[in-house]
Structures are given as C-alpha cells and as structure tokens.
PDB file of C-alpha atoms in Angstrom:
ATOM      1  CA  MET A 430      16.060 -30.408  18.647  1.00 72.00           C
ATOM      2  CA  PRO A 431      14.365 -27.251  17.407  1.00 76.00           C
ATOM      3  CA  ARG A 432      14.596 -26.624  13.692  1.00 78.00           C
ATOM      4  CA  GLN A 433      16.754 -23.623  12.722  1.00 77.00           C
ATOM      5  CA  ARG A 434      15.813 -21.295   9.875  1.00 81.00           C
ATOM      6  CA  GLY A 435      17.977 -19.323   7.471  1.00 83.00           C
ATOM      7  CA  PHE A 436      20.569 -19.845   4.763  1.00 83.00           C
ATOM      8  CA  THR A 437      23.924 -21.502   4.998  1.00 87.00           C
ATOM      9  CA  LEU A 438      27.070 -19.627   4.031  1.00 90.00           C
ATOM     10  CA  VAL A 439      27.456 -21.773   0.901  1.00 92.00           C
ATOM     11  CA  GLU A 440      23.932 -20.911  -0.283  1.00 92.00           C
ATOM     12  CA  ALA A 441      24.524 -17.198   0.255  1.00 93.00           C
ATOM     13  CA  LEU A 442      27.834 -17.321  -1.666  1.00 95.00           C
ATOM     14  CA  VAL A 443      26.183 -19.133  -4.589  1.00 95.00           C
ATOM     15  CA  VAL A 444      23.476 -16.462  -4.823  1.00 95.00           C
ATOM     16  CA  VAL A 445      26.040 -13.619  -4.652  1.00 96.00           C
ATOM     17  CA  THR A 446      28.122 -15.316  -7.364  1.00 96.00           C
ATOM     18  CA  ILE A 447      25.104 -15.687  -9.652  1.00 95.00           C
ATOM     19  CA  ILE A 448      24.163 -12.022  -9.159  1.00 95.00           C
ATOM     20  CA  GLY A 449      27.749 -11.010  -9.950  1.00 94.00           C
ATOM     21  CA  ILE A 450      27.766 -13.018 -13.183  1.00 93.00           C
ATOM     22  CA  LEU A 451      24.442 -11.522 -14.304  1.00 91.00           C
ATOM     23  CA  ALA A 452      25.681  -7.999 -13.513  1.00 89.00           C
ATOM     24  CA  ALA A 453      28.880  -8.591 -15.504  1.00 89.00           C
ATOM     25  CA  PHE A 454      26.816  -9.538 -18.577  1.00 88.00           C
ATOM     26  CA  GLY A 455      24.365  -6.671 -18.121  1.00 87.00           C
ATOM     27  CA  PHE A 456      26.874  -3.853 -17.590  1.00 88.00           C
ATOM     28  CA  PRO A 457      27.965  -3.400 -21.256  1.00 86.00           C
ATOM     29  CA  ALA A 458      24.356  -3.368 -22.430  1.00 85.00           C
ATOM     30  CA  MET A 459      23.470  -0.789 -19.789  1.00 87.00           C
ATOM     31  CA  THR A 460      26.420   1.405 -20.787  1.00 87.00           C
ATOM     32  CA  ARG A 461      25.308   1.389 -24.440  1.00 88.00           C
ATOM     33  CA  PHE A 462      21.752   2.150 -23.377  1.00 90.00           C
ATOM     34  CA  LEU A 463      22.817   5.156 -21.280  1.00 89.00           C
ATOM     35  CA  THR A 464      24.970   6.521 -24.126  1.00 89.00           C
ATOM     36  CA  THR A 465      22.114   6.125 -26.600  1.00 91.00           C
ATOM     37  CA  GLN A 466      19.762   7.923 -24.234  1.00 92.00           C
ATOM     38  CA  ALA A 467      22.243  10.791 -23.747  1.00 92.00           C
ATOM     39  CA  VAL A 468      22.575  11.268 -27.522  1.00 92.00           C
ATOM     40  CA  ARG A 469      18.813  11.097 -27.968  1.00 93.00           C
ATOM     41  CA  SER A 470      18.219  13.614 -25.184  1.00 92.00           C
ATOM     42  CA  ALA A 471      20.779  16.064 -26.604  1.00 92.00           C
ATOM     43  CA  SER A 472      19.302  15.853 -30.101  1.00 93.00           C
ATOM     44  CA  TYR A 473      15.733  16.346 -28.828  1.00 95.00           C
ATOM     45  CA  ASP A 474      16.776  19.376 -26.754  1.00 94.00           C
ATOM     46  CA  LEU A 475      18.620  20.923 -29.687  1.00 93.00           C
ATOM     47  CA  PHE A 476      15.745  20.301 -32.102  1.00 95.00           C
ATOM     48  CA  ALA A 477      13.216  21.813 -29.677  1.00 95.00           C
ATOM     49  CA  ASP A 478      15.387  24.893 -29.125  1.00 95.00           C
ATOM     50  CA  LEU A 479      15.923  25.425 -32.860  1.00 94.00           C
ATOM     51  CA  ILE A 480      12.157  25.267 -33.431  1.00 96.00           C
ATOM     52  CA  TYR A 481      11.682  27.641 -30.497  1.00 96.00           C
ATOM     53  CA  ALA A 482      14.283  30.099 -31.822  1.00 95.00           C
ATOM     54  CA  ARG A 483      12.650  30.088 -35.248  1.00 95.00           C
ATOM     55  CA  SER A 484       9.188  30.723 -33.797  1.00 96.00           C
ATOM     56  CA  GLU A 485      10.552  33.530 -31.605  1.00 93.00           C
ATOM     57  CA  ALA A 486      12.157  35.171 -34.649  1.00 93.00           C
ATOM     58  CA  ILE A 487       8.822  35.142 -36.453  1.00 95.00           C
ATOM     59  CA  ALA A 488       6.818  36.256 -33.394  1.00 93.00           C
ATOM     60  CA  ARG A 489       9.209  39.093 -32.474  1.00 90.00           C
ATOM     61  CA  GLY A 490       9.816  40.176 -36.059  1.00 91.00           C
ATOM     62  CA  THR A 491      13.563  40.289 -35.483  1.00 90.00           C
ATOM     63  CA  ALA A 492      16.520  38.002 -35.986  1.00 92.00           C
ATOM     64  CA  VAL A 493      17.148  35.422 -33.268  1.00 93.00           C
ATOM     65  CA  LYS A 494      20.421  33.558 -32.879  1.00 92.00           C
ATOM     66  CA  VAL A 495      21.471  30.346 -31.188  1.00 93.00           C
ATOM     67  CA  THR A 496      25.008  30.600 -29.839  1.00 91.00           C
ATOM     68  CA  GLY A 497      27.115  27.876 -28.240  1.00 91.00           C
ATOM     69  CA  TYR A 498      28.872  28.734 -24.982  1.00 90.00           C
ATOM     70  CA  SER A 499      32.114  27.239 -26.250  1.00 86.00           C
ATOM     71  CA  ASP A 500      33.551  27.488 -29.750  1.00 85.00           C
ATOM     72  CA  LYS A 501      31.624  24.845 -31.744  1.00 87.00           C
ATOM     73  CA  ASP A 502      31.295  22.625 -28.644  1.00 89.00           C
ATOM     74  CA  TYR A 503      27.587  22.550 -27.896  1.00 91.00           C
ATOM     75  CA  LYS A 504      28.135  20.075 -25.042  1.00 92.00           C
ATOM     76  CA  GLN A 505      28.965  23.130 -22.924  1.00 92.00           C
ATOM     77  CA  GLY A 506      25.442  24.476 -23.585  1.00 92.00           C
ATOM     78  CA  TRP A 507      23.914  27.194 -25.736  1.00 93.00           C
ATOM     79  CA  MET A 508      21.880  30.374 -25.536  1.00 93.00           C
ATOM     80  CA  ILE A 509      19.016  31.779 -27.602  1.00 94.00           C
ATOM     81  CA  GLU A 510      18.877  35.559 -27.868  1.00 93.00           C
ATOM     82  CA  ALA A 511      17.352  38.239 -30.067  1.00 91.00           C
ATOM     83  CA  VAL A 512      19.867  40.059 -32.269  1.00 88.00           C
ATOM     84  CA  GLY A 513      20.280  43.691 -31.269  1.00 80.00           C
ATOM     85  CA  ALA A 514      18.422  43.211 -28.005  1.00 64.00           C
ATOM     86  CA  ALA A 515      19.758  43.755 -24.519  1.00 67.00           C
ATOM     87  CA  ALA A 516      22.036  41.095 -23.087  1.00 63.00           C
ATOM     88  CA  ASN A 517      19.084  39.109 -21.746  1.00 76.00           C
ATOM     89  CA  PRO A 518      18.900  35.650 -23.306  1.00 87.00           C
ATOM     90  CA  ILE A 519      15.491  34.316 -24.305  1.00 90.00           C
ATOM     91  CA  ARG A 520      16.412  30.766 -23.277  1.00 92.00           C
ATOM     92  CA  THR A 521      19.556  28.960 -22.128  1.00 92.00           C
ATOM     93  CA  GLN A 522      20.629  25.321 -22.130  1.00 92.00           C
ATOM     94  CA  GLY A 523      23.172  24.190 -19.573  1.00 91.00           C
ATOM     95  CA  PRO A 524      26.159  21.898 -20.106  1.00 91.00           C
ATOM     96  CA  ARG A 525      25.783  18.153 -20.577  1.00 89.00           C
ATOM     97  CA  SER A 526      27.308  15.899 -17.935  1.00 86.00           C
ATOM     98  CA  SER A 527      27.211  12.742 -20.061  1.00 84.00           C
ATOM     99  CA  ALA A 528      30.209  11.393 -21.964  1.00 85.00           C
ATOM    100  CA  ILE A 529      29.064  12.388 -25.448  1.00 89.00           C
ATOM    101  CA  VAL A 530      30.656  14.495 -28.177  1.00 90.00           C
ATOM    102  CA  PHE A 531      28.354  17.333 -29.267  1.00 90.00           C
ATOM    103  CA  THR A 532      29.881  19.691 -31.825  1.00 90.00           C
ATOM    104  CA  ALA A 533      28.632  22.030 -34.533  1.00 91.00           C
ATOM    105  CA  SER A 534      30.052  23.296 -37.810  1.00 91.00           C
ATOM    106  CA  GLN A 535      29.954  26.870 -36.488  1.00 90.00           C
ATOM    107  CA  ASN A 536      29.310  28.592 -33.184  1.00 90.00           C
ATOM    108  CA  THR A 537      26.281  30.742 -34.101  1.00 91.00           C
ATOM    109  CA  PHE A 538      23.107  29.972 -36.031  1.00 89.00           C
ATOM    110  CA  THR A 539      20.697  32.809 -36.872  1.00 93.00           C
ATOM    111  CA  PHE A 540      17.063  32.874 -37.970  1.00 95.00           C
ATOM    112  CA  ASP A 541      15.919  36.075 -39.689  1.00 93.00           C
ATOM    113  CA  ARG A 542      12.588  37.740 -38.909  1.00 92.00           C
ATOM    114  CA  THR A 543      10.798  35.504 -41.441  1.00 93.00           C
ATOM    115  CA  GLY A 544      12.134  32.341 -39.786  1.00 93.00           C
ATOM    116  CA  ARG A 545      14.700  31.486 -42.447  1.00 94.00           C
ATOM    117  CA  ALA A 546      18.156  30.331 -41.443  1.00 92.00           C
ATOM    118  CA  ASP A 547      21.149  32.413 -42.503  1.00 87.00           C
ATOM    119  CA  ALA A 548      23.347  29.399 -43.288  1.00 85.00           C
ATOM    120  CA  THR A 549      23.498  25.647 -43.268  1.00 87.00           C
ATOM    121  CA  MET A 550      24.772  24.293 -39.990  1.00 86.00           C
ATOM    122  CA  THR A 551      25.540  20.697 -39.120  1.00 90.00           C
ATOM    123  CA  PHE A 552      25.662  19.100 -35.695  1.00 90.00           C
ATOM    124  CA  ASN A 553      27.556  15.985 -34.670  1.00 89.00           C
ATOM    125  CA  ILE A 554      26.267  14.130 -31.605  1.00 89.00           C
ATOM    126  CA  VAL A 555      28.031  10.877 -30.746  1.00 87.00           C
TER     127      VAL A 555
END
C-alpha cells in the first residue's frame, strides 16, 4: 500500500483549537496596545502642531491660533491659522478614527507674535 501524506481531521482540529486559545489570551493585550498607541499618536501630533504654531507666530510676526473643529473636542481635528489673515489655514489636522477621548479646556489657543501663549490650556487624551 502506498503511504498517504497529510493531516488527519483530529490533528487539524487540535491545531485550530490551540490557535483559538492563544488568540483569546492575546486579544485584550492587543486592544490595550492599540489604545495606548492611539493616545500616544494624538499627543505627539498635538505637541508638534503647537510647536509649529508657535514658530509660525514668531516667523510671521503675527498672532497664530490653534482652533478645534468642534467645541473643545479635538478628536474632530484642529486648524492652525494666522489671526487677521485670509481664511486660508496654515495647517489642518483631520479627525481621529480611534476610540479615544480628546478634549481641551477651551476651543482656541493663541500664540502672540513673540511666541507666548495667551492663556493656559489643558488637554485630556484618554
């Protein structure tokens, strides 16, 4: 009789069961990892844009403001624009698709022409 090659149905079911068990243990850790990465990404983007807005205020010699698209909800995105300029934004940030909460203490943050902030603003990214 010629020898047959391959896996039996029982062997295949055991392997699928083991993979399912490993995936069930790994899913919560992966969910936490993705949430942590979304928060980290949002904070890095915000920090970079605040530094950029400050440098633009100094370089242009005029006030530059960062404005959220939605009232205090920066998850919807924000815009950087020169105060008193035409309606052309300097830079925009689109909305976040991740399941994070990204709010601010106020909707607008302004840097004067010397690069100083007009007020203290706090952000909450969870």
